Coordinates of C-alpha atoms and ligand atoms in Angstrom, one line a residue:
M17 CA 7.0 3.2 37.2
N18 CA 6.3 6.5 35.3
I19 CA 5.9 5.8 31.6
L20 CA 5.9 8.1 28.6
I21 CA 4.5 6.9 25.3
L22 CA 5.3 8.9 22.2
G23 CA 2.6 9.1 19.5
G24 CA -1.1 9.9 19.2
G25 CA -2.7 7.3 16.9
G26 CA -4.7 4.1 17.4
R27 CA -1.6 2.2 17.9
E28 CA -0.6 4.4 20.9
H29 CA -4.1 4.2 22.4
A30 CA -3.8 0.5 22.3
L31 CA -0.4 0.5 23.9
A32 CA -1.5 3.0 26.6
W33 CA -4.6 0.8 27.2
A34 CA -2.4 -2.3 27.8
V35 CA 0.3 -0.5 29.8
A36 CA -2.2 1.2 32.0
Q37 CA -3.6 -2.2 33.1
N38 CA -0.2 -3.3 34.5
P39 CA 0.0 -2.6 38.2
K40 CA 3.6 -1.5 37.7
C41 CA 2.3 1.6 35.8
D42 CA 2.2 4.5 38.3
R43 CA 1.8 7.4 36.0
L44 CA 1.3 7.4 32.2
I45 CA 1.9 10.3 29.9
V46 CA 1.2 10.1 26.2
A47 CA 2.6 12.9 23.8
P48 CA 0.6 14.1 22.0
G49 CA -2.1 11.5 22.6
N50 CA -5.8 12.1 21.4
A51 CA -9.2 12.3 22.9
G52 CA -9.5 8.5 23.8
I53 CA -6.0 8.4 25.3
A54 CA -6.9 11.4 27.5
E55 CA -9.4 9.3 29.3
I56 CA -6.7 6.9 30.6
A57 CA -3.5 8.9 30.6
D58 CA -2.2 12.5 30.8
C59 CA -1.6 14.0 27.3
A60 CA 1.3 16.4 26.7
R61 CA 2.1 18.7 23.9
L62 CA 5.7 17.9 22.8
D63 CA 7.7 17.7 19.5
I64 CA 8.3 14.0 19.6
N65 CA 10.8 14.1 16.8
D66 CA 13.1 16.4 18.8
G67 CA 15.2 14.2 21.0
G68 CA 16.4 17.1 23.1
A69 CA 12.9 18.2 23.9
V70 CA 11.7 14.7 24.7
A71 CA 14.7 14.1 27.0
E72 CA 14.1 17.4 28.8
F73 CA 10.5 16.6 29.3
A74 CA 11.2 13.1 30.5
G75 CA 13.6 14.5 33.1
E76 CA 11.1 17.1 34.3
N77 CA 8.4 14.5 34.7
G78 CA 10.4 11.8 36.5
I79 CA 9.9 9.3 33.6
D80 CA 11.4 5.8 34.1
F81 CA 10.6 4.3 30.8
V82 CA 9.8 5.7 27.3
I83 CA 7.9 3.7 24.6
V84 CA 8.3 5.0 21.1
G85 CA 5.1 4.3 18.9
P86 CA 5.8 5.7 15.4
E87 CA 8.8 5.4 13.0
A88 CA 9.5 9.1 12.6
P89 CA 11.1 9.7 16.1
L90 CA 13.0 6.5 15.7
A91 CA 14.5 7.5 12.3
A92 CA 15.3 11.0 13.9
G93 CA 17.4 9.3 16.6
V94 CA 15.1 10.2 19.6
S95 CA 15.8 6.9 21.2
D96 CA 19.6 7.4 21.0
R97 CA 19.2 10.9 22.5
L98 CA 17.0 9.4 25.4
R99 CA 19.5 6.6 26.0
E100 CA 22.4 9.1 26.2
A101 CA 20.5 11.0 28.8
G102 CA 20.1 7.8 30.8
F103 CA 16.5 6.8 30.1
L104 CA 15.2 3.3 29.6
V105 CA 13.7 3.3 26.1
F106 CA 11.6 0.8 24.0
G107 CA 12.5 1.4 20.4
P108 CA 15.6 0.9 18.1
S109 CA 18.5 3.4 17.7
R110 CA 18.6 5.5 14.6
A111 CA 21.1 3.1 13.0
A112 CA 18.9 0.1 13.5
A113 CA 15.7 2.1 12.4
A114 CA 17.3 2.1 8.9
L115 CA 15.5 -1.3 8.5
E116 CA 12.4 0.7 7.9
A117 CA 13.9 4.1 6.8
S118 CA 15.9 2.7 3.9
K119 CA 14.6 0.0 1.7
A120 CA 17.9 -0.4 0.0
F121 CA 19.6 -0.9 3.5
T122 CA 17.1 -3.7 4.3
K123 CA 17.9 -5.3 0.9
E124 CA 21.6 -5.2 1.7
I125 CA 21.0 -6.8 5.1
C126 CA 18.9 -9.6 3.5
D127 CA 21.6 -10.3 0.9
A128 CA 24.3 -10.3 3.7
C129 CA 22.4 -12.8 5.9
G130 CA 20.8 -14.8 3.1
A131 CA 17.1 -13.9 4.0
P132 CA 14.7 -14.7 1.2
T133 CA 13.3 -11.6 -0.5
A134 CA 12.4 -10.3 -3.9
A135 CA 15.3 -9.8 -6.4
W136 CA 16.2 -6.2 -6.5
A137 CA 18.3 -3.4 -7.9
R138 CA 18.7 0.3 -6.8
F139 CA 18.9 3.4 -9.0
T140 CA 19.8 7.0 -8.7
D141 CA 19.7 7.6 -12.4
P142 CA 16.2 7.5 -14.1
E143 CA 17.5 6.3 -17.5
A144 CA 19.2 3.2 -15.9
A145 CA 16.0 2.6 -14.0
R146 CA 14.0 2.7 -17.2
A147 CA 16.3 0.3 -19.0
H148 CA 16.1 -2.2 -16.1
I149 CA 12.3 -2.0 -16.3
R150 CA 12.3 -2.6 -20.0
A151 CA 14.7 -5.5 -19.6
E152 CA 12.7 -7.2 -16.8
G153 CA 9.2 -6.4 -18.0
A154 CA 6.0 -6.5 -15.8
P155 CA 4.6 -7.1 -13.3
I156 CA 7.4 -5.3 -11.4
V157 CA 7.5 -3.2 -8.2
V158 CA 8.9 0.3 -8.0
K159 CA 9.7 1.8 -4.5
A160 CA 10.9 5.2 -3.2
D161 CA 13.9 4.4 -1.1
G162 CA 13.0 6.5 2.0
L163 CA 10.0 6.9 4.3
A164 CA 6.9 7.9 2.3
A165 CA 4.2 7.2 4.8
G166 CA 3.4 3.8 3.2
K167 CA 2.7 5.5 -0.2
G168 CA 6.0 5.2 -2.0
V169 CA 5.3 1.7 -3.5
I170 CA 3.9 1.1 -6.9
V171 CA 3.0 -2.4 -8.0
A172 CA 3.0 -2.0 -11.7
E173 CA 1.0 -4.5 -13.8
T174 CA 2.4 -3.1 -17.0
T175 CA 5.9 -1.7 -18.2
E176 CA 4.2 1.7 -19.0
E177 CA 2.9 1.9 -15.4
A178 CA 6.3 1.2 -14.1
L179 CA 8.0 3.8 -16.3
A180 CA 5.4 6.4 -15.2
A181 CA 6.3 5.5 -11.5
I182 CA 10.0 6.2 -12.4
D183 CA 9.0 9.6 -13.9
E184 CA 6.9 10.4 -10.8
M185 CA 9.5 9.5 -8.3
F186 CA 12.5 11.2 -9.9
G187 CA 10.1 14.1 -10.6
G188 CA 10.0 14.7 -6.8
A189 CA 6.5 13.3 -6.0
F190 CA 8.0 11.7 -2.8
G191 CA 10.5 14.5 -2.1
D192 CA 13.9 13.2 -0.9
A193 CA 12.4 9.7 -0.2
G194 CA 12.3 9.2 -4.0
A195 CA 15.9 10.4 -4.8
E196 CA 16.9 6.8 -4.9
V197 CA 14.6 4.1 -6.3
V198 CA 14.5 0.4 -5.6
I199 CA 13.0 -1.9 -8.4
E200 CA 11.9 -5.4 -7.2
E201 CA 10.7 -8.6 -8.7
F202 CA 6.9 -9.0 -8.1
M203 CA 6.1 -11.6 -5.5
G204 CA 2.8 -13.5 -5.6
G205 CA 1.1 -15.1 -2.5
E206 CA -0.6 -14.0 0.6
E207 CA 0.6 -11.3 2.9
A208 CA 1.0 -11.4 6.6
S209 CA 2.5 -9.3 9.4
F210 CA 4.9 -11.1 11.8
F211 CA 5.9 -9.2 15.1
V212 CA 9.0 -10.1 17.2
L213 CA 10.6 -8.4 20.1
S214 CA 14.3 -8.2 20.3
D215 CA 16.8 -6.8 22.9
G216 CA 19.4 -7.0 20.3
D217 CA 20.3 -10.6 20.9
T218 CA 17.3 -12.7 21.9
V219 CA 14.4 -12.8 19.6
L220 CA 10.9 -13.4 21.0
P221 CA 8.0 -14.0 18.6
L222 CA 5.1 -11.9 19.7
G223 CA 2.3 -12.6 17.3
T224 CA 0.9 -12.5 13.7
A225 CA -1.7 -10.3 12.0
Q226 CA -3.2 -9.5 8.7
D227 CA -3.8 -6.0 7.6
H228 CA -6.2 -4.6 4.9
K229 CA -4.3 -1.9 3.1
R230 CA -6.8 -0.9 0.5
I231 CA -9.7 1.5 1.1
G232 CA -12.3 -0.5 -0.7
E233 CA -14.1 -3.8 0.0
G234 CA -12.7 -6.8 -1.7
D235 CA -9.2 -5.1 -1.3
T236 CA -9.8 -2.6 -4.2
G237 CA -9.0 1.2 -4.5
P238 CA -6.0 3.1 -3.2
N239 CA -3.7 2.1 -0.5
T240 CA -4.2 3.5 3.0
G241 CA -2.4 3.2 6.3
G242 CA -4.4 0.1 7.0
M243 CA -8.3 -0.2 7.3
G244 CA -8.6 -3.2 9.5
A245 CA -6.6 -6.1 11.0
Y246 CA -7.0 -9.3 12.8
S247 CA -4.7 -11.6 14.9
P248 CA -3.6 -14.3 14.6
A249 CA -3.1 -14.7 10.8
P250 CA -4.2 -18.2 9.7
V251 CA -1.6 -18.2 7.0
M252 CA 1.2 -18.0 9.6
T253 CA 1.0 -21.6 10.6
D254 CA 3.6 -23.0 13.1
A255 CA 5.6 -24.4 10.2
V256 CA 5.6 -20.9 8.3
T257 CA 6.2 -19.0 11.5
A258 CA 9.2 -21.3 12.3
R259 CA 10.6 -20.7 8.7
A260 CA 10.1 -17.0 9.0
L261 CA 12.1 -16.9 12.3
D262 CA 14.9 -19.2 11.2
E263 CA 15.3 -17.8 7.6
I264 CA 14.5 -14.2 7.9
V265 CA 14.1 -12.6 11.3
R266 CA 17.0 -14.3 13.4
P267 CA 19.5 -13.9 10.6
T268 CA 18.6 -10.2 10.4
I269 CA 18.8 -9.6 14.2
D270 CA 22.3 -11.5 14.1
E271 CA 23.5 -9.4 11.3
M272 CA 22.5 -6.2 12.9
K273 CA 24.3 -7.3 16.1
R274 CA 27.4 -8.3 14.1
R275 CA 27.5 -4.8 12.5
G276 CA 27.5 -3.2 15.9
T277 CA 24.0 -1.7 15.4
P278 CA 21.9 -4.2 17.4
F279 CA 18.1 -3.9 17.0
Q280 CA 16.2 -3.4 20.2
G281 CA 12.4 -3.0 20.1
V282 CA 9.6 -4.5 18.0
L283 CA 10.5 -5.7 14.5
F284 CA 7.5 -6.0 12.2
A285 CA 8.3 -8.2 9.2
G286 CA 5.9 -7.8 6.2
L287 CA 5.9 -11.2 4.7
M288 CA 4.7 -12.7 1.4
I289 CA 3.9 -16.4 1.8
E290 CA 3.6 -18.6 -1.3
N291 CA 3.5 -22.4 -1.1
G292 CA 4.4 -22.4 2.6
A293 CA 7.5 -20.4 1.9
P294 CA 7.8 -16.9 3.5
R295 CA 9.7 -14.1 1.8
L296 CA 10.3 -10.6 3.2
L297 CA 8.4 -7.7 1.8
E298 CA 9.6 -5.1 4.1
Y299 CA 10.5 -4.4 7.7
N300 CA 9.0 -1.8 10.0
V301 CA 10.7 -0.9 13.3
R302 CA 7.5 -0.3 15.2
F303 CA 4.2 -1.9 15.8
G304 CA 1.7 -1.8 12.8
D305 CA -1.3 0.4 13.0
P306 CA -4.0 -1.1 13.2
E307 CA -2.3 -4.5 13.8
C308 CA -1.1 -3.2 17.2
Q309 CA -4.8 -2.7 18.4
A310 CA -5.5 -6.4 17.7
L311 CA -2.3 -7.5 19.2
M312 CA -2.7 -5.4 22.4
M313 CA -6.2 -6.6 22.9
R314 CA -4.9 -10.1 23.1
L315 CA -1.7 -9.4 25.2
G316 CA -3.1 -7.0 27.8
A317 CA -1.0 -6.0 30.7
Q318 CA 1.9 -8.4 30.0
A319 CA 2.8 -6.1 27.0
L320 CA 4.5 -3.7 29.4
D321 CA 6.6 -6.5 31.1
L322 CA 7.7 -7.6 27.6
M323 CA 8.6 -4.3 26.3
Q324 CA 10.5 -3.4 29.5
A325 CA 12.5 -6.8 29.3
A326 CA 13.4 -6.0 25.6
A327 CA 14.6 -2.5 26.7
E328 CA 16.6 -4.0 29.6
G329 CA 18.2 -6.8 27.7
R330 CA 16.3 -9.6 29.6
L331 CA 14.1 -11.0 26.9
S332 CA 15.7 -14.5 27.3
E333 CA 13.8 -14.7 30.7
M334 CA 10.4 -14.0 29.1
Q335 CA 7.6 -15.8 27.5
V336 CA 4.5 -14.6 25.9
N337 CA 1.3 -16.0 27.5
W338 CA -1.2 -16.3 24.8
A339 CA -4.8 -17.2 25.3
D340 CA -6.3 -19.2 22.6
D341 CA -8.2 -16.3 21.2
H342 CA -8.6 -13.9 18.3
A343 CA -8.9 -10.1 18.0
M344 CA -10.1 -7.9 15.1
C345 CA -9.8 -4.1 14.7
V346 CA -12.1 -2.3 12.2
V347 CA -10.9 1.2 11.3
M348 CA -13.5 4.0 10.9
A349 CA -12.1 6.8 8.7
A350 CA -13.3 10.2 7.7
K351 CA -15.3 10.1 4.4
G352 CA -12.9 10.9 1.5
Y353 CA -9.8 9.3 3.1
P354 CA -7.1 8.5 1.8
G355 CA -7.9 11.5 -0.3
G356 CA -9.2 14.8 1.1
Y357 CA -11.5 14.7 4.0
A358 CA -13.3 17.0 6.4
K359 CA -12.0 17.6 9.9
G360 CA -14.1 18.6 12.9
T361 CA -17.1 16.5 12.3
G362 CA -18.8 15.4 15.5
I363 CA -18.8 11.8 16.8
G364 CA -21.6 10.7 19.1
G365 CA -22.3 7.6 21.1
L366 CA -18.8 7.0 22.4
D367 CA -19.6 7.5 26.0
A368 CA -22.2 4.7 26.1
L369 CA -20.1 2.1 24.4
P370 CA -19.9 -1.2 26.4
E371 CA -16.0 -1.3 26.7
D372 CA -14.2 -4.0 28.5
S373 CA -11.3 -6.5 28.1
H374 CA -13.0 -7.9 25.0
R375 CA -14.3 -4.7 23.4
M376 CA -12.5 -1.4 23.0
M377 CA -13.0 1.6 20.7
F378 CA -9.4 2.8 20.2
H379 CA -9.1 6.4 19.1
A380 CA -6.8 7.5 16.3
G381 CA -7.4 11.0 14.8
T382 CA -9.8 12.5 17.4
A383 CA -9.8 15.6 19.5
E384 CA -12.0 17.0 22.1
E385 CA -13.7 20.3 21.2
G386 CA -16.2 22.0 23.5
G387 CA -16.9 18.9 25.5
R388 CA -17.5 16.6 22.5
V389 CA -15.3 14.3 20.5
V390 CA -14.6 15.3 16.8
A391 CA -12.7 13.8 14.0
A392 CA -9.2 15.2 13.6
G393 CA -7.5 13.0 11.1
G394 CA -8.1 10.5 8.2
R395 CA -8.2 7.3 10.3
V396 CA -10.3 8.2 13.3
L397 CA -11.4 5.2 15.3
G398 CA -10.5 1.5 15.7
A399 CA -13.3 -0.7 16.8
T400 CA -11.6 -3.6 18.4
G401 CA -13.1 -6.9 19.5
R402 CA -11.8 -10.2 21.0
G403 CA -13.4 -13.6 21.1
A404 CA -12.8 -17.3 21.1
S405 CA -13.1 -17.4 17.3
L406 CA -12.3 -14.8 14.5
R407 CA -16.1 -14.6 13.9
A408 CA -16.8 -13.7 17.5
A409 CA -14.0 -11.1 17.4
R410 CA -15.5 -9.7 14.2
D411 CA -19.0 -9.5 15.6
A412 CA -17.8 -7.7 18.7
A413 CA -15.8 -5.2 16.6
Y414 CA -18.8 -4.4 14.3
A415 CA -21.2 -4.1 17.2
L416 CA -19.0 -1.2 18.4
V417 CA -19.0 0.3 14.9
D418 CA -22.8 0.1 14.8
A419 CA -23.1 1.8 18.2
V420 CA -21.2 4.9 17.1
D421 CA -23.2 7.9 15.7
W422 CA -20.8 9.4 13.1
P423 CA -22.5 10.2 9.8
D424 CA -19.2 11.4 8.3
G425 CA -17.4 8.2 9.0
V426 CA -16.9 5.2 6.8
C427 CA -15.5 1.7 7.3
R428 CA -15.0 -1.5 5.3
R429 CA -17.7 -4.1 6.1
D430 CA -15.5 -7.0 5.0
I431 CA -12.5 -7.0 7.3
G432 CA -11.4 -10.7 7.7
W433 CA -13.0 -11.8 4.5
R434 CA -10.0 -13.9 3.4
A435 CA -10.2 -15.9 6.6
L436 CA -14.0 -15.9 7.1
G437 CA -15.5 -15.7 3.5
K438 CA -17.9 -12.9 2.8
Ligands
AMP2 P1 5.8 -2.1 1.3 O1 5.6 -0.7 1.9 O2 7.2 -2.3 0.9 O3 5.2 -3.1 2.3 O4 4.9 -2.3 0.1 C1 3.5 -1.9 0.1 C2 2.6 -3.1 -0.4 O5 3.0 -3.3 -1.8 C3 2.9 -4.5 0.3 O6 2.1 -4.5 1.4 C4 2.6 -5.3 -0.9 O7 1.1 -5.6 -1.0 C5 3.1 -4.7 -2.1 N1 4.4 -5.0 -2.5 C6 5.6 -4.5 -2.1 N2 6.6 -5.1 -2.6 C7 6.1 -6.1 -3.4 C8 6.7 -7.2 -4.2 N3 8.0 -7.3 -4.4 N4 5.8 -8.1 -4.9 C9 4.5 -7.9 -4.7 N5 3.9 -7.0 -3.9 C10 4.7 -6.1 -3.3
LIG3 N1 -0.7 -1.3 8.9 C1 0.5 -1.2 8.3 C2 1.6 -0.5 9.1 O1 1.4 0.0 10.2 O2 2.6 -0.2 8.5

């Protein structure tokens, strides 16, 4: 089977790493890929948000299966275009990708299917939004409706902060994504990420993880794309997982099917868990990054069989074979991220890393320049370890971090602190 993966981050390196281990995989192309992916797959330059260009490329290269990594091509309808052209695709249609692309759409779906989530209201008029905030008081959450690269959410502790967020969003700080604003009740509790596969009909729970969104240790400082993750998430006990499936995820998949826009791909539910009760924070329509690195390390080659079965509508035949293990990914970022950072700084020691089925340095923003690997983005590497306990997984991940010679890189030293203590 010739496989094309779209994307070039740590998530896609982990997907490529798992897929390449499956004997079914004959040829693997990743577009655009990165310096780490280039070691296990062919990398191709391609505008991955242009469905016509991707379909043409897939045709020319005899591709049998396309796996879409990030949300942008999904929201742009790339999977629809590929399916029209006859390709097998893992990833939802543009209509189903609205579960991530529009927060108001997700809220409507929750209301329609009775999935528990924060009380909410939507506004296109700033004055009405301000009046709502004054009436509700703080804490309160203000969100840009559209895709804002994870940055369009303000958890306001005071009314003033919430009002300032309204000014910012309607002032165009998030472009079109902020033309409509969703205001939500603040939910307390512990967050977890829950991943399920769906073929539009069957729902197969894939795994759980916990991310670390803040840049600073102890979960302080500004939000990032994610600084580290581990799987499984202890807060997702069997009982909480069963409730999340029955009360949130299955009703959503059923509602999407009922509307004639079935969801096929991986659905990533961001949950808030309080007193054993899960409520939905948000959906994403793709794997999380860095959650995917931890999940793929645990799943290995079967990930390809599972994604293929989802694409072919055969998920009811499948099961996930979990080892009783743990994985952790620690993200190494360029100094200054999520603010301004330098590109092109050299990274040494990567060739000598002891990588195997329990230890992998996944690349995110890296490039090869004159025979050496350099940083080419904000989040640059994902040191990922696996072990019989979370502690063992953490030790394996940090051993990789410590073996890398990159003076311009930083990472959090406390990934897993909630589960492990400091
Ligand atoms: P989102 O992009 O919607 O997941 O929001 C980003 C982060 O903001 C989440 O991971 C939560 O930490 C926080 N957040 C979002 N909505 C709420 C809410 N209603 N109550 C409390 N925290 C929230
Ligand atoms: N790590 C969070 C995300 O991928 O959205």
